[in-house]
mmCIF file of C-alpha atoms in Angstrom:
data_model
loop_
_atom_site.group_PDB
_atom_site.id
_atom_site.type_symbol
_atom_site.label_atom_id
_atom_site.label_comp_id
_atom_site.label_asym_id
_atom_site.label_seq_id
_atom_site.Cartn_x
_atom_site.Cartn_y
_atom_site.Cartn_z
ATOM 1 C CA MET A 1 -74.871 14.873 -65.366
ATOM 2 C CA ILE A 2 -73.292 11.340 -65.669
ATOM 3 C CA GLY A 3 -70.767 10.661 -62.850
ATOM 4 C CA SER A 4 -68.477 7.839 -62.269
ATOM 5 C CA THR A 5 -67.225 6.452 -59.659
ATOM 6 C CA SER A 6 -64.448 4.386 -59.018
ATOM 7 C CA SER A 7 -64.484 0.980 -58.164
ATOM 8 C CA GLN A 8 -61.287 0.202 -57.763
ATOM 9 C CA VAL A 9 -59.899 -0.272 -53.950
ATOM 10 C CA ARG A 10 -56.482 -0.520 -52.626
ATOM 11 C CA GLN A 11 -55.240 -2.454 -49.344
ATOM 12 C CA GLU A 12 -51.810 -3.392 -48.448
ATOM 13 C CA PHE A 13 -50.347 -5.806 -46.118
ATOM 14 C CA GLN A 14 -46.873 -6.935 -45.255
ATOM 15 C CA VAL A 15 -45.251 -10.349 -44.554
ATOM 16 C CA LEU A 16 -41.987 -11.817 -43.188
ATOM 17 C CA GLU A 17 -39.446 -13.121 -45.610
ATOM 18 C CA GLU A 18 -38.503 -16.653 -45.045
ATOM 19 C CA GLN A 19 -41.769 -17.884 -43.887
ATOM 20 C CA PRO A 20 -43.127 -21.204 -44.720
ATOM 21 C CA VAL A 21 -45.393 -21.936 -47.489
ATOM 22 C CA GLY A 22 -49.119 -21.531 -46.802
ATOM 23 C CA THR A 23 -48.109 -18.500 -44.565
ATOM 24 C CA TYR A 24 -51.435 -15.877 -44.108
ATOM 25 C CA VAL A 25 -50.368 -12.517 -45.599
ATOM 26 C CA GLY A 26 -53.961 -10.677 -45.125
ATOM 27 C CA THR A 27 -57.621 -10.726 -46.545
ATOM 28 C CA ILE A 28 -59.265 -8.961 -49.271
ATOM 29 C CA ASP A 29 -62.892 -7.059 -48.645
ATOM 30 C CA THR A 30 -64.989 -9.176 -50.705
ATOM 31 C CA LYS A 31 -68.647 -9.471 -51.461
ATOM 32 C CA PRO A 32 -71.113 -12.739 -50.616
ATOM 33 C CA SER A 33 -71.793 -15.023 -53.376
ATOM 34 C CA PHE A 34 -68.508 -13.115 -55.750
ATOM 35 C CA THR A 35 -65.273 -15.053 -56.391
ATOM 36 C CA TYR A 36 -61.781 -13.788 -56.402
ATOM 37 C CA ARG A 37 -58.758 -14.212 -58.723
ATOM 38 C CA PHE A 38 -55.369 -12.698 -59.373
ATOM 39 C CA SER A 39 -55.309 -11.129 -62.902
ATOM 40 C CA GLU A 40 -52.150 -12.569 -63.763
ATOM 41 C CA ASN A 41 -50.144 -15.764 -62.432
ATOM 42 C CA HIS A 42 -48.416 -15.310 -59.216
ATOM 43 C CA LYS A 43 -45.152 -17.467 -58.130
ATOM 44 C CA LEU A 44 -45.255 -16.164 -54.855
ATOM 45 C CA PHE A 45 -48.826 -15.722 -53.552
ATOM 46 C CA ALA A 46 -52.187 -17.824 -53.620
ATOM 47 C CA ILE A 47 -55.911 -16.341 -53.028
ATOM 48 C CA ASN A 48 -58.407 -18.316 -51.633
ATOM 49 C CA GLY A 49 -61.322 -17.510 -54.281
ATOM 50 C CA THR A 50 -64.039 -17.496 -52.045
ATOM 51 C CA THR A 51 -62.877 -15.911 -48.600
ATOM 52 C CA GLY A 52 -59.785 -13.438 -50.188
ATOM 53 C CA VAL A 53 -57.665 -14.920 -48.095
ATOM 54 C CA ILE A 54 -53.924 -14.062 -49.654
ATOM 55 C CA SER A 55 -50.984 -16.464 -48.257
ATOM 56 C CA THR A 56 -47.500 -17.604 -49.345
ATOM 57 C CA SER A 57 -47.209 -20.040 -51.997
ATOM 58 C CA THR A 58 -43.610 -20.628 -51.857
ATOM 59 C CA VAL A 59 -40.684 -19.745 -49.428
ATOM 60 C CA ILE A 60 -39.951 -16.179 -50.081
ATOM 61 C CA ASP A 61 -36.319 -14.503 -50.096
ATOM 62 C CA ARG A 62 -36.254 -11.106 -50.138
ATOM 63 C CA GLU A 63 -32.688 -10.959 -51.182
ATOM 64 C CA ILE A 64 -33.459 -12.250 -54.130
ATOM 65 C CA LEU A 65 -36.587 -10.029 -55.225
ATOM 66 C CA GLN A 66 -36.355 -7.127 -57.765
ATOM 67 C CA SER A 67 -38.259 -4.864 -55.116
ATOM 68 C CA ASP A 68 -39.422 -5.818 -51.710
ATOM 69 C CA VAL A 69 -43.115 -4.560 -52.431
ATOM 70 C CA ILE A 70 -44.965 -6.531 -54.703
ATOM 71 C CA ASN A 71 -48.255 -5.034 -56.389
ATOM 72 C CA MET A 72 -50.860 -6.917 -57.957
ATOM 73 C CA VAL A 73 -54.312 -6.796 -58.938
ATOM 74 C CA VAL A 74 -57.415 -9.058 -57.522
ATOM 75 C CA LEU A 75 -60.481 -9.549 -59.856
ATOM 76 C CA SER A 76 -63.624 -10.374 -58.561
ATOM 77 C CA SER A 77 -66.295 -12.210 -60.877
ATOM 78 C CA GLN A 78 -69.103 -10.559 -62.837
ATOM 79 C CA PRO A 79 -69.291 -7.638 -62.369
ATOM 80 C CA THR A 80 -65.978 -7.103 -61.966
ATOM 81 C CA TYR A 81 -64.564 -5.095 -59.268
ATOM 82 C CA PRO A 82 -60.476 -4.575 -59.070
ATOM 83 C CA THR A 83 -58.587 -4.629 -55.810
ATOM 84 C CA GLU A 84 -55.160 -3.379 -56.188
ATOM 85 C CA VAL A 85 -52.846 -5.304 -53.559
ATOM 86 C CA ARG A 86 -49.735 -4.201 -52.540
ATOM 87 C CA ILE A 87 -47.681 -6.937 -50.344
ATOM 88 C CA VAL A 88 -44.607 -5.323 -48.391
ATOM 89 C CA VAL A 89 -42.201 -8.368 -48.044
ATOM 90 C CA LEU A 90 -40.193 -7.697 -44.494
ATOM 91 C CA ASP A 91 -36.537 -8.301 -43.768
ATOM 92 C CA ILE A 92 -34.951 -10.772 -41.333
ATOM 93 C CA ASN A 93 -31.821 -11.460 -40.166
ATOM 94 C CA ASP A 94 -31.314 -14.175 -42.342
ATOM 95 C CA ASN A 95 -27.616 -13.067 -43.519
ATOM 96 C CA SER A 96 -24.538 -12.917 -41.413
ATOM 97 C CA PRO A 97 -21.767 -10.441 -42.356
ATOM 98 C CA VAL A 98 -19.141 -11.185 -44.703
ATOM 99 C CA PHE A 99 -15.966 -9.841 -45.168
ATOM 100 C CA PRO A 100 -14.275 -10.177 -48.394
ATOM 101 C CA ASP A 101 -11.531 -12.063 -47.482
ATOM 102 C CA ALA A 102 -11.415 -14.762 -44.599
ATOM 103 C CA SER A 103 -7.548 -13.278 -43.659
ATOM 104 C CA ILE A 104 -5.355 -10.376 -44.500
ATOM 105 C CA VAL A 105 -1.979 -9.782 -44.127
ATOM 106 C CA VAL A 106 -0.804 -5.876 -43.325
ATOM 107 C CA SER A 107 2.357 -4.702 -42.687
ATOM 108 C CA PHE A 108 3.593 -1.933 -39.904
ATOM 109 C CA LYS A 109 6.964 -0.553 -39.613
ATOM 110 C CA GLU A 110 8.244 -1.484 -36.318
ATOM 111 C CA ASP A 111 8.678 1.876 -34.337
ATOM 112 C CA ALA A 112 7.213 3.685 -30.798
ATOM 113 C CA SER A 113 5.242 6.035 -32.267
ATOM 114 C CA SER A 114 1.698 5.569 -32.990
ATOM 115 C CA GLY A 115 -1.030 6.258 -35.364
ATOM 116 C CA ARG A 116 0.256 4.641 -38.208
ATOM 117 C CA GLN A 117 -3.023 2.828 -40.243
ATOM 118 C CA VAL A 118 -4.056 0.589 -42.592
ATOM 119 C CA ILE A 119 -7.761 0.776 -44.362
ATOM 120 C CA LEU A 120 -9.236 -2.970 -43.912
ATOM 121 C CA ASP A 121 -12.520 -3.862 -46.211
ATOM 122 C CA THR A 122 -15.456 -3.215 -44.340
ATOM 123 C CA ALA A 123 -17.941 -6.665 -44.110
ATOM 124 C CA THR A 124 -21.128 -6.873 -46.424
ATOM 125 C CA ASP A 125 -24.366 -8.125 -45.530
ATOM 126 C CA SER A 126 -27.563 -9.121 -47.831
ATOM 127 C CA ASP A 127 -30.112 -7.992 -45.363
ATOM 128 C CA ILE A 128 -31.353 -4.465 -45.338
ATOM 129 C CA GLY A 129 -31.881 -1.729 -42.651
ATOM 130 C CA SER A 130 -31.360 -2.819 -38.834
ATOM 131 C CA ASN A 131 -30.688 -6.212 -39.960
ATOM 132 C CA GLY A 132 -27.856 -5.197 -42.484
ATOM 133 C CA VAL A 133 -24.284 -4.039 -41.350
ATOM 134 C CA ASP A 134 -24.294 -1.065 -39.033
ATOM 135 C CA HIS A 135 -20.373 0.521 -40.155
ATOM 136 C CA THR A 136 -19.691 1.253 -36.664
ATOM 137 C CA THR A 137 -19.477 -1.852 -34.709
ATOM 138 C CA TYR A 138 -16.048 -3.767 -35.347
ATOM 139 C CA ARG A 139 -14.002 -4.811 -32.709
ATOM 140 C CA ILE A 140 -10.771 -6.976 -32.170
ATOM 141 C CA VAL A 141 -11.573 -9.881 -30.028
ATOM 142 C CA LYS A 142 -8.483 -11.913 -30.075
ATOM 143 C CA GLY A 143 -4.621 -11.077 -30.613
ATOM 144 C CA ASN A 144 -4.171 -7.699 -29.283
ATOM 145 C CA GLU A 145 -3.660 -8.520 -25.862
ATOM 146 C CA GLN A 146 -0.869 -6.029 -25.594
ATOM 147 C CA ARG A 147 -3.178 -3.358 -27.037
ATOM 148 C CA ARG A 148 -0.757 -2.575 -29.772
ATOM 149 C CA PHE A 149 -3.648 -1.957 -32.195
ATOM 150 C CA ARG A 150 -7.115 -0.725 -32.484
ATOM 151 C CA LEU A 151 -9.674 -0.325 -35.073
ATOM 152 C CA ASP A 152 -11.243 3.093 -36.403
ATOM 153 C CA ILE A 153 -14.260 3.956 -38.400
ATOM 154 C CA THR A 154 -15.131 6.486 -40.814
ATOM 155 C CA VAL A 155 -18.590 6.407 -42.357
ATOM 156 C CA ASN A 156 -18.925 8.345 -45.199
ATOM 157 C CA PRO A 157 -20.537 12.074 -44.965
ATOM 158 C CA SER A 158 -23.485 10.268 -47.231
ATOM 159 C CA GLY A 159 -23.824 7.673 -44.577
ATOM 160 C CA GLU A 160 -23.404 4.987 -47.727
ATOM 161 C CA GLY A 161 -20.408 2.924 -46.745
ATOM 162 C CA ALA A 162 -17.398 3.230 -44.425
ATOM 163 C CA PHE A 163 -13.632 2.648 -43.731
ATOM 164 C CA LEU A 164 -12.224 0.541 -41.613
ATOM 165 C CA HIS A 165 -8.830 1.386 -40.124
ATOM 166 C CA LEU A 166 -6.478 -1.067 -38.235
ATOM 167 C CA VAL A 167 -4.196 1.458 -36.520
ATOM 168 C CA SER A 168 -1.029 0.888 -34.290
ATOM 169 C CA THR A 169 -0.876 2.074 -30.972
ATOM 170 C CA GLY A 170 2.724 2.006 -30.896
ATOM 171 C CA GLY A 171 5.794 -0.019 -29.608
ATOM 172 C CA LEU A 172 5.972 -2.263 -32.268
ATOM 173 C CA ASP A 173 9.290 -4.152 -31.936
ATOM 174 C CA ARG A 174 9.913 -6.955 -34.495
ATOM 175 C CA GLU A 175 12.566 -8.490 -32.497
ATOM 176 C CA VAL A 176 10.296 -8.710 -29.459
ATOM 177 C CA THR A 177 7.018 -9.701 -31.576
ATOM 178 C CA PRO A 178 7.959 -10.567 -34.937
ATOM 179 C CA PHE A 179 4.246 -10.595 -36.073
ATOM 180 C CA TYR A 180 0.655 -10.528 -34.545
ATOM 181 C CA GLN A 181 -2.563 -12.428 -35.251
ATOM 182 C CA LEU A 182 -5.725 -10.193 -34.873
ATOM 183 C CA LEU A 183 -9.415 -11.533 -35.297
ATOM 184 C CA THR A 184 -11.937 -9.065 -35.561
ATOM 185 C CA GLU A 185 -15.453 -9.244 -36.022
ATOM 186 C CA ARG A 186 -18.282 -6.880 -36.408
ATOM 187 C CA VAL A 187 -20.520 -6.823 -33.875
#
């Protein structure tokens, strides 16, 4: 009976984005007197052919990658033992949230009732996960000393995206205060 055994090994490593060239990623399992190389040229990573140490060969920006998971194959010298390597590029909080417009003008009718609202654009952020935009953390940081406005957030039921509402709390009188200049931020 002829049997076959797979000599293919799988290893997974992680590396933070934006690290300097030469940052250690991981070491594949090696055999004495073998040499190792990638099956294809890689712009992001290099391998030490003797030790099996994988390191960065450029500063990696996760936001411009097609995927944050990079799969590659390392080949050994004769006989060839392939090693599948998966490198996960981890996000760091290297991007600030950005509003679509630096400033906008909205209008409210003057009256004593509260609850009138205008939808504002939310901030976007190229980072992912906990480093990205949390749609529940906006506040008015300046210009609301009389507390004539508040911010309300409505998150989509899907969890993707949110609506930011500027809401009047009442007591708007154009003759007393013709305009308010509010500064809001994502916290």
